[in-house]
XYZ file of C-alpha atoms in Angstrom:
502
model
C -51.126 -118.457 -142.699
C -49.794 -115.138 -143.739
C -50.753 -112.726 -140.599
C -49.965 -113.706 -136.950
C -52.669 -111.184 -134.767
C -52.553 -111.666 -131.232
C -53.258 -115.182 -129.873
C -56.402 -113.756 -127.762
C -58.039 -111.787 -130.863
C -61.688 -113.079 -132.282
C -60.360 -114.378 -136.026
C -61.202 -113.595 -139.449
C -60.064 -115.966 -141.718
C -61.236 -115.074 -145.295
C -60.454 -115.047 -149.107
C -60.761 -112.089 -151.604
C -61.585 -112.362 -154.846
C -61.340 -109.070 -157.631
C -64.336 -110.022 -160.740
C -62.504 -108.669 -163.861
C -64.679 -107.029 -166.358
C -67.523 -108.038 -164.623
C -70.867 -105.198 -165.015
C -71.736 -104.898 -161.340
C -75.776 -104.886 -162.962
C -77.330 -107.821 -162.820
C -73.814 -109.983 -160.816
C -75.644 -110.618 -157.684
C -78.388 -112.712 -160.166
C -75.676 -114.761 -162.145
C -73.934 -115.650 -158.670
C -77.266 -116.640 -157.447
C -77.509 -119.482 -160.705
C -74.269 -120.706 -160.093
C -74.516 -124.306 -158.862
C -72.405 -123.487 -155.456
C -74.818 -120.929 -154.430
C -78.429 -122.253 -155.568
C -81.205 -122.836 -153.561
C -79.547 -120.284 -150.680
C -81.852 -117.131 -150.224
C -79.599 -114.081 -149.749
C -79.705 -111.416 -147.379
C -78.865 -107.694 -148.076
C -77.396 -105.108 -146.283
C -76.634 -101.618 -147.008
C -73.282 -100.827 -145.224
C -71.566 -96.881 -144.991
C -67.339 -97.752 -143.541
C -65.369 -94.615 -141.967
C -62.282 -95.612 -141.436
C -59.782 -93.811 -139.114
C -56.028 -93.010 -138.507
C -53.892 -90.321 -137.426
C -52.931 -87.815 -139.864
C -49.781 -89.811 -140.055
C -51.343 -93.169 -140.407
C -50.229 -94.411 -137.189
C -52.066 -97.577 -136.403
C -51.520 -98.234 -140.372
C -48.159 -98.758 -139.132
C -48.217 -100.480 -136.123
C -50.964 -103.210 -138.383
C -53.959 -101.937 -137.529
C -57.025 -100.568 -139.192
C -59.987 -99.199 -136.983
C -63.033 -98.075 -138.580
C -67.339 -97.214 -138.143
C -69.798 -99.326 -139.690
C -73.063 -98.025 -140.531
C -75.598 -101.022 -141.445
C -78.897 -99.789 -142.831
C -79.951 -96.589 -144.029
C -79.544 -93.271 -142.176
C -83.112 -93.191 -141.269
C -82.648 -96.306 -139.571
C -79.267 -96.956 -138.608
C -77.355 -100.111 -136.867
C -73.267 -98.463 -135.856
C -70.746 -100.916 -135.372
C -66.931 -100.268 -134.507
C -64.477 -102.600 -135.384
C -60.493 -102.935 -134.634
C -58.662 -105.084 -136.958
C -54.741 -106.411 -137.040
C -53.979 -105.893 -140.745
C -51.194 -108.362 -142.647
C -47.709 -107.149 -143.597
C -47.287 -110.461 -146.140
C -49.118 -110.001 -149.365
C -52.222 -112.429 -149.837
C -55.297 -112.936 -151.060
C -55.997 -114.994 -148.136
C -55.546 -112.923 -144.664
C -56.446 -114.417 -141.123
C -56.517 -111.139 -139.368
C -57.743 -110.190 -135.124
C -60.971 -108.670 -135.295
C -63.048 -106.838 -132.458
C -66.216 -105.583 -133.270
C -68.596 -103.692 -131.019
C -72.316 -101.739 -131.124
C -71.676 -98.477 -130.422
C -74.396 -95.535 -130.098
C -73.462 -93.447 -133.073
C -71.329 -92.464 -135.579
C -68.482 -91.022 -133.350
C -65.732 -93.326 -132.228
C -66.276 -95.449 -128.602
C -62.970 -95.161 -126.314
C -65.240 -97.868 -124.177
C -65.605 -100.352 -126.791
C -61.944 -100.354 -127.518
C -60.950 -101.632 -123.651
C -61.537 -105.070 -124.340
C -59.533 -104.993 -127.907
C -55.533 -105.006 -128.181
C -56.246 -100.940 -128.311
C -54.380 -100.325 -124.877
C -50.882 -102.200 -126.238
C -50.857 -99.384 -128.880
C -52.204 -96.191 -127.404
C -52.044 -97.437 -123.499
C -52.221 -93.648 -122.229
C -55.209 -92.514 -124.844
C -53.061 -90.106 -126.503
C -53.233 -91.835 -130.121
C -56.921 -91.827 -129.611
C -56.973 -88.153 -128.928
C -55.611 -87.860 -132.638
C -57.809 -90.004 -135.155
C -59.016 -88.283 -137.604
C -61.441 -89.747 -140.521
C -59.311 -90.932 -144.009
C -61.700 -91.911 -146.495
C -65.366 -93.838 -146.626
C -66.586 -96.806 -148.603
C -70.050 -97.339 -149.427
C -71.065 -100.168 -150.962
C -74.252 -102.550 -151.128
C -73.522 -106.296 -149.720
C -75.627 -109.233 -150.918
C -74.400 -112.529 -148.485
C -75.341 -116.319 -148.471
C -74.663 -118.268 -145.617
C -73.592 -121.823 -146.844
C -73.578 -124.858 -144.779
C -71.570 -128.263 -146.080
C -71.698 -131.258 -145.424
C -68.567 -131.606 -143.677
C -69.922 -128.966 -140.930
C -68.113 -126.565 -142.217
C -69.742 -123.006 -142.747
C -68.689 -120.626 -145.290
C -69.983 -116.696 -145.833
C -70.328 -115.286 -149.469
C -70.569 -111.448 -149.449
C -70.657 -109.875 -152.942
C -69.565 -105.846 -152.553
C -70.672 -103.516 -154.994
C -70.162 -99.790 -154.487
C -67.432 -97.445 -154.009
C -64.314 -95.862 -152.239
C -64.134 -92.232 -151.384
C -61.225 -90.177 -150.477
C -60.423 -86.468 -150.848
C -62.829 -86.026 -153.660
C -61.879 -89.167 -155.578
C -63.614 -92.131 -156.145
C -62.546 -95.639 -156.741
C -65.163 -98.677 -157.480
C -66.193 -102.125 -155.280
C -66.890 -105.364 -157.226
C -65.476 -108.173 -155.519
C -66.104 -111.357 -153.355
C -65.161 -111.830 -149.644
C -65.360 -115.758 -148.710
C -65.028 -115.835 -145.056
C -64.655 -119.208 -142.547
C -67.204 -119.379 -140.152
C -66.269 -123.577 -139.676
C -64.068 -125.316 -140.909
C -60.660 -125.806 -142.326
C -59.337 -122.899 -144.913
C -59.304 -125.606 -148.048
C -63.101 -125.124 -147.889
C -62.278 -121.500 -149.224
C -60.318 -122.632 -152.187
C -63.010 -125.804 -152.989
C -65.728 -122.672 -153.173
C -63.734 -119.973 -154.998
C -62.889 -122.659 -157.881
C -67.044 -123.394 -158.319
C -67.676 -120.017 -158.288
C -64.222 -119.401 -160.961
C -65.985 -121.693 -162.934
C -68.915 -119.205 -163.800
C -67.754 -116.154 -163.274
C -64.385 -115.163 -163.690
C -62.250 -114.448 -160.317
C -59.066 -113.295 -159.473
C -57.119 -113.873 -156.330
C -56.884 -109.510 -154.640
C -54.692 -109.379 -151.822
C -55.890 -105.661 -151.314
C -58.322 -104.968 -148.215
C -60.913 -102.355 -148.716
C -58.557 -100.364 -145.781
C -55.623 -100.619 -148.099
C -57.522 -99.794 -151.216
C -58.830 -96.343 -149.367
C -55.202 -95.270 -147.807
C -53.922 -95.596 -151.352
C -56.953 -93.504 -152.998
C -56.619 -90.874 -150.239
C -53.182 -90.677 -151.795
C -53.511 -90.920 -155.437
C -51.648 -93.689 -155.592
C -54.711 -96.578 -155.885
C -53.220 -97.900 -159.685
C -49.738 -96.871 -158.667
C -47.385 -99.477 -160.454
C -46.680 -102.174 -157.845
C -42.975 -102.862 -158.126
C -40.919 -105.614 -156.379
C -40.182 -105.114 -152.452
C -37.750 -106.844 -149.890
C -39.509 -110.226 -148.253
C -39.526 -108.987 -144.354
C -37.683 -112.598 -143.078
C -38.538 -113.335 -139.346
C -35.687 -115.907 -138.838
C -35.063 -118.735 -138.196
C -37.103 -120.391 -140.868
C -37.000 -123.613 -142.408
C -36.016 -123.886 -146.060
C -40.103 -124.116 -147.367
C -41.028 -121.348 -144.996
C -38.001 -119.565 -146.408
C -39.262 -120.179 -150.045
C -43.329 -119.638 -148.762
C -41.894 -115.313 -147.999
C -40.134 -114.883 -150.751
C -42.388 -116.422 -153.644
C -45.386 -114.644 -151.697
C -43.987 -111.193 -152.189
C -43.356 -112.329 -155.885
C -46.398 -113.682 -156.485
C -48.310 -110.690 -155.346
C -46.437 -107.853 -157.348
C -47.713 -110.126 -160.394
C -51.561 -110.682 -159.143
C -51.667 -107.211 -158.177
C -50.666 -105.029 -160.934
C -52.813 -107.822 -163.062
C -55.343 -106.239 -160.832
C -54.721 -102.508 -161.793
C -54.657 -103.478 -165.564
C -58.672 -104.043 -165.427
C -59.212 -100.228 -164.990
C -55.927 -98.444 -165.452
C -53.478 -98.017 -169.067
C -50.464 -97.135 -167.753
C -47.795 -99.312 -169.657
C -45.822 -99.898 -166.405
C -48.253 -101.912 -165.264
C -47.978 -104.022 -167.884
C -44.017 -103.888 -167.088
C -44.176 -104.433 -163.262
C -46.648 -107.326 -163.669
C -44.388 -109.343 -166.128
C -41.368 -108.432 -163.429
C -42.971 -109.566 -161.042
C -43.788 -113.064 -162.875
C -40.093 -113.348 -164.070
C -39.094 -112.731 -160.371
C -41.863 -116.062 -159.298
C -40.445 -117.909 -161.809
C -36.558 -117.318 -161.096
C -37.917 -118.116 -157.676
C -39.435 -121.489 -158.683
C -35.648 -122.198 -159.753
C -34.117 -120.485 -156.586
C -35.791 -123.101 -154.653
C -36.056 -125.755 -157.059
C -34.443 -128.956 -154.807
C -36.948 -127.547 -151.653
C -39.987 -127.496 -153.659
C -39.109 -131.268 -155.311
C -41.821 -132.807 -152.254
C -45.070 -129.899 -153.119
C -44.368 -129.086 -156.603
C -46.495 -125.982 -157.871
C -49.678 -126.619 -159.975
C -49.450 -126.493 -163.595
C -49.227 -122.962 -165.513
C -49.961 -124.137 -168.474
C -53.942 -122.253 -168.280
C -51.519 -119.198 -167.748
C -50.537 -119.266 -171.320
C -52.584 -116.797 -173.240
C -52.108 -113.980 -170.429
C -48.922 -114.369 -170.180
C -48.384 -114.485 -174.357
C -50.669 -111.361 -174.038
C -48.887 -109.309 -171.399
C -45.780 -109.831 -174.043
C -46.944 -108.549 -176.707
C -48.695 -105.657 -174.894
C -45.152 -104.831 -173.469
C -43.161 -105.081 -176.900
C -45.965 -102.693 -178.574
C -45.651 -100.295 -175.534
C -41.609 -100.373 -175.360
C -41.707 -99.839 -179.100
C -44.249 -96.563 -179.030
C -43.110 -95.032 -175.632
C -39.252 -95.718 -175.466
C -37.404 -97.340 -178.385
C -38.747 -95.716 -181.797
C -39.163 -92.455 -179.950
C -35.415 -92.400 -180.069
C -34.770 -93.418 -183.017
C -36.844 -90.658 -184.832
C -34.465 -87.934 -185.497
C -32.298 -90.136 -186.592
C -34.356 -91.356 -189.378
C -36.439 -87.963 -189.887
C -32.790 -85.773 -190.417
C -35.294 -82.707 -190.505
C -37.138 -83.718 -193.502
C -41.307 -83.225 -193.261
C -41.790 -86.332 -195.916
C -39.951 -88.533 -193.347
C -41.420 -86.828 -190.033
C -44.586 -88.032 -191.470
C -43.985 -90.831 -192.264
C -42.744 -91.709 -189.193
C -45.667 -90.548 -187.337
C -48.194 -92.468 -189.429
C -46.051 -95.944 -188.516
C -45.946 -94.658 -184.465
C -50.010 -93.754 -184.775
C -50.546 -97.502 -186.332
C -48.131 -99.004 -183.214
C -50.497 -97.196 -181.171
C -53.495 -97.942 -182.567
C -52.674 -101.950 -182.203
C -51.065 -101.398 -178.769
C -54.701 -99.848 -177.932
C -56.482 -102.846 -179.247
C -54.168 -105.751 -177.765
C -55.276 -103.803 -174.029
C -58.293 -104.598 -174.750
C -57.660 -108.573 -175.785
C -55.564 -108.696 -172.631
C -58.658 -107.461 -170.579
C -60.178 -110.130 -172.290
C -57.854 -112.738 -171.610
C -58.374 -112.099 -167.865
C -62.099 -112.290 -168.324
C -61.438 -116.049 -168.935
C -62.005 -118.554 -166.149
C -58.881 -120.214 -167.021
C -56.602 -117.313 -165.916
C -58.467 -117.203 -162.762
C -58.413 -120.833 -161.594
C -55.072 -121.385 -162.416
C -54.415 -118.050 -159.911
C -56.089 -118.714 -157.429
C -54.594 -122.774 -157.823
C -51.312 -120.540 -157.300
C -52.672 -118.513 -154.379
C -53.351 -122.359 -152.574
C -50.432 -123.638 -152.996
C -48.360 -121.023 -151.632
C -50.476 -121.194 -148.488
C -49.796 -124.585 -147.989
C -46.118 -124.447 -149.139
C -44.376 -124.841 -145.570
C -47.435 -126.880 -143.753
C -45.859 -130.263 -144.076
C -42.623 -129.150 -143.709
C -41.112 -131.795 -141.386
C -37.074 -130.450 -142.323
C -37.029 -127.953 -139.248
C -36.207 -124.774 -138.824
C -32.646 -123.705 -139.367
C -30.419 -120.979 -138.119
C -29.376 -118.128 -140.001
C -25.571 -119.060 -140.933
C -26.779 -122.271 -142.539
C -29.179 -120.373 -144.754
C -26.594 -117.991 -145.278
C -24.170 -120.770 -146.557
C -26.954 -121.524 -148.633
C -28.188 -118.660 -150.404
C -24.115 -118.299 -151.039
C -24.068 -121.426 -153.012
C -27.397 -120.617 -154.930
C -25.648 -117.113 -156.001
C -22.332 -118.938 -156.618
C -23.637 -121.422 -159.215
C -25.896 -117.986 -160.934
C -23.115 -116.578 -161.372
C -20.993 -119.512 -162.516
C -23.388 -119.598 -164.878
C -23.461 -116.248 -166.430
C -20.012 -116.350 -166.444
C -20.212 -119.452 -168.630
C -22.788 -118.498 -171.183
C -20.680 -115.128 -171.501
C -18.075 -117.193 -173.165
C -20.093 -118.264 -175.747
C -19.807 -116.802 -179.582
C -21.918 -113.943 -180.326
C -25.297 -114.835 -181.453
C -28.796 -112.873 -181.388
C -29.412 -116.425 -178.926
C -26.851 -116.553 -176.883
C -27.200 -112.812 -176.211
C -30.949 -113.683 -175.163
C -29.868 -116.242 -172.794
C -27.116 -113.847 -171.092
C -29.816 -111.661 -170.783
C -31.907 -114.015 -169.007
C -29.109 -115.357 -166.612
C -28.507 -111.945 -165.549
C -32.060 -111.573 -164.883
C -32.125 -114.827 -162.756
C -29.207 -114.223 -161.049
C -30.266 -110.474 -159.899
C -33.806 -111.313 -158.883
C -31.938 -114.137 -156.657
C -30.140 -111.742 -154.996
C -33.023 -109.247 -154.441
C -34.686 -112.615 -152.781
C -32.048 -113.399 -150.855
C -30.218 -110.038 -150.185
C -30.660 -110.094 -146.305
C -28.768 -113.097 -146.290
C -25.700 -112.188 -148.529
C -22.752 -110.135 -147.780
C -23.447 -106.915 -148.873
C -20.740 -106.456 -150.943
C -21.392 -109.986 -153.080
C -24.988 -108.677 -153.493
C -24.035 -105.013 -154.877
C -21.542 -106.407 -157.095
C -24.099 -109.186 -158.684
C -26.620 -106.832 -158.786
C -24.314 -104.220 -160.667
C -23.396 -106.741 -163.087
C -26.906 -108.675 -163.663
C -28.107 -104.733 -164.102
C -25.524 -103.554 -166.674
C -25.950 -106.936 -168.556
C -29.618 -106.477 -168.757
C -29.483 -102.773 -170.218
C -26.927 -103.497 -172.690
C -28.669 -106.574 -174.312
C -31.976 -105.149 -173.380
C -31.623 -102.038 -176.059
C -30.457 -104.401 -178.923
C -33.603 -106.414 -178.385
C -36.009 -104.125 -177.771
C -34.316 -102.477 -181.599
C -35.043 -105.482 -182.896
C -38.392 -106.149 -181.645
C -39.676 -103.085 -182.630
C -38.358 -103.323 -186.048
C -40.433 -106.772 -186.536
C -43.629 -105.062 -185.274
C -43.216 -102.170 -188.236
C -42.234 -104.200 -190.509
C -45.712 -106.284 -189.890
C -47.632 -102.837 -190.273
C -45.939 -102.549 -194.397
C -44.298 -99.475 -193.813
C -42.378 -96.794 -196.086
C -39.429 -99.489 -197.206
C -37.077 -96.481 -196.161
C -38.073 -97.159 -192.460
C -37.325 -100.325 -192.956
C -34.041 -100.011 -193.985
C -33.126 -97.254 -191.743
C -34.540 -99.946 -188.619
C -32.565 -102.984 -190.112
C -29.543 -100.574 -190.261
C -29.819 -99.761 -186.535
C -30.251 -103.706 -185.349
C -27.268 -104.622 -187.765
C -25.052 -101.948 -185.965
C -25.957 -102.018 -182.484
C -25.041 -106.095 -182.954
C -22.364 -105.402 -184.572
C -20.948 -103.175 -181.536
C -22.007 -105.825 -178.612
C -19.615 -108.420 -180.984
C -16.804 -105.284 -180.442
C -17.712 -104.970 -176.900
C -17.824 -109.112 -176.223
């Protein structure tokens, strides 16, 4: 599980779901036809959230979220309180400690917070002195209650609504599956009926973490890739379960952003951030041989769609940009022209944002996500190798970043080619996202110098592809031949220099 609260907390156990694209009208109706949920009457609840924190976000970073619920209208309100341990590790499912208390109003209960893990944080009251309200969600909640079979008990709650926080507003549409009974495979078995009708993705935000980051301006902020916290020892799995987690999520959640947001670096940080799972699938290759990850193949179309979305945005924000005066040299025929072939890139990289949004409309992308999601969870839970001590993983990430390297080394000494300077570029890749995984357990001066070389590698090669790239997306717009030439002239030259500099 990806949270540890305190072995004495009440515990939530649940799974989030974001529903891409989906018109918040008329959702609570088609959830209700869905074969998983017929014949179960749902409830609904009107529920107002003020969540608290010092003006420093203290209990944010100590793990802990504390907020007021009110249920019902104002007229006739119901106010709960509610302490929760938030997760660190970056999931769409979250066991978290949860107390939850009536309380008469909507002011904040020192009283209802003695029996909650309140006095290891703030044991002399002084924190308490200091909360001040962050930011409010309101949102309308529709749940069914669904009993199995197997005795297992499973809650549905469909959000709709809204995040507030100084003057800004962010919307709710998502799913919360929680475990009343039962064993957390039941959440998966549900989320993949309900993926079949309506498309899901796995969100590993909270509504807490969604409202710190509005009350900051930072909700859509680019999500880029962050050091695994390792809590050692760990066994070789549990190892691999941190690392591809943190991987993982810096994909899901800028795939997240993209429904609502058209910043091109999300498009960049979420293809990152699958390169990194997938050099991490390799990383661990020989552990993972036993629980081997589910197919990607339904994966296909994003992923063929996040590339093309990047080369079109690389090609209008950063490559032909540069190349302009070059070609223009001052003259207003050629400025023009030039203009008219960027406004065309732009017009197509407009319309392939909206085929990606698409794309992750489909079921397909969903299911094979949240398959994903499930098998990371389980990754290290039949793990019968044992736990091992940090100089023997240390011996071992050495060899994993001896053979990258032997490898780039290798392919370095290979003629010249356009292909063989695509496959330096992607050993250098490999071998500095393996060294970002595994960079609390190399020297540091092994892990600056790989990191220095993977990095110059990768901007060198990266510029003479990106040239050529753009070139072949002009050149399928029919252009003034004189752009054309002038692009072909440019790719010819800058591969012409690499051969100098090889």
């Amino acid at each position: 599980m990806n949270s540890r609260p305190p072995s004495n907390a009440p515990q939530e156990l649940e799974l989030k779901l974001s529903l891409p694209g989906a018109e918040p009208a008329g959702l609570a109706g088609r959830l209700a036809r869905l074969p998983a949920l017929g014949r179960r009457k749902p409830s609904q609840q009107s529920l107002m959230n003020i969540y608290f924190d010092t003006p420093d976000q203290a209990l944010r970073r100590q793990g802990f979220v504390l907020r007021l619920r009110r249920v019902g209208s104002e007229a006739d309100p119901r106010w709960l309180q509610t302490l929760k341990t938030s997760t660190q590790e970056r999931s769409a499912l979250s066991q978290r400690g949860e107390w939850e208390s009536p309380v008469a109003g909507p002011a904040l209960d020192a009283a209802a917070l003695v029996p909650t893990a309140w006095a290891d944080i703030d044991p002399d009251g002084r924190l308490f002195a200091t909360l001040v309200p962050c930011f409010i969600t309101r949102f309308e909640r529709t749940l069914w209650l669904l009993r199995r079979r197997d005795g297992s008990v499973v809650e549905v709650a469909l959000d709709i609504g809204r995040v507030e926080a100084n003057g800004r507003q962010a919307p709710i549409c998502e799913l919360e599956l929680e475990l009343k009974a039962g064993e957390p495979a039941v959440l998966f078995d549900l989320a993949r009926q309900l993926g079949r009708g309506v498309a899901v993705l796995p969100a590993s935000r909270s509504k807490a973490e969604r409202g710190f980051l509005l009350a900051q301006d930072a909700l859509n902020r680019p999500q880029r890739a962050q050091l695994a916290a390792l809590v050692l020892p760990l066994s070789r799995l549990e190892l691999a379960q941190v690392v591809l987690r943190e991987m993982f999520a810096q994909f899901s959640q800028n795939l997240d952003s993209l429904g609502t947001s058209d910043d091109p670096e999300l498009v960049h940080q979420a293809r990152v951030g699958w390169r990194r799972f997938r050099s991490g699938l390799r990383l661990f290759g020989k552990a993972l041989v036993v629980n081997k990850p589910p197919s990607l193949l339904e994966l296909q179309p994003l992923l063929a769609a996040l590339g093309t979305l990047r080369d079109l945005d690389v090609a209008v924000t950063e490559t032909l940009p540069a190349l302009a005066d070059g070609y223009a040299m001052g003259q207003a025929g050629r400025t023009q022209a030039w203009q008219a072939m960027l406004t065309a890139l732009t017009q197509a990289a407009t319309v392939q944002r909206q085929k990606l949004r698409q794309t992750l409309q489909a079921p397909s992308a969903g299911l094979c996500l949240l398959a994903l999601t499930e098998w990371l969870e389980n990754l290290s839970a039949s793990d019968d190798t044992g736990r091992v001590q940090k100089g023997a993983l240390r011996r071992w990430a050495r060899r994993r970043t001896g053979r990258l390297q032997h490898r780039l080394a290798q392919a370095q000494t290979q003629p010249v080619t356009p292909e063989q300077q695509h496959r330096v570029r992607i050993l250098a890749k490999r071998l500095r996202y393996g060294v970002e995984a595994l960079r609390e357990l190399l020297p540091r001066h092994l892990a600056d110098a790989c990191s220095q070389q993977a990095t110059q590698l990768q901007s060198r090669l990266g510029w003479s592809r990106d040239v050529a790239q753009a070139r072949a997306l002009v050149m399928a717009l029919d252009p003034d031949p004189t752009i054309g030439a002038y692009l072909q002239g440019v790719v010819v030259g800058f591969g012409l220099s690499l051969e100098g500099a090889g």
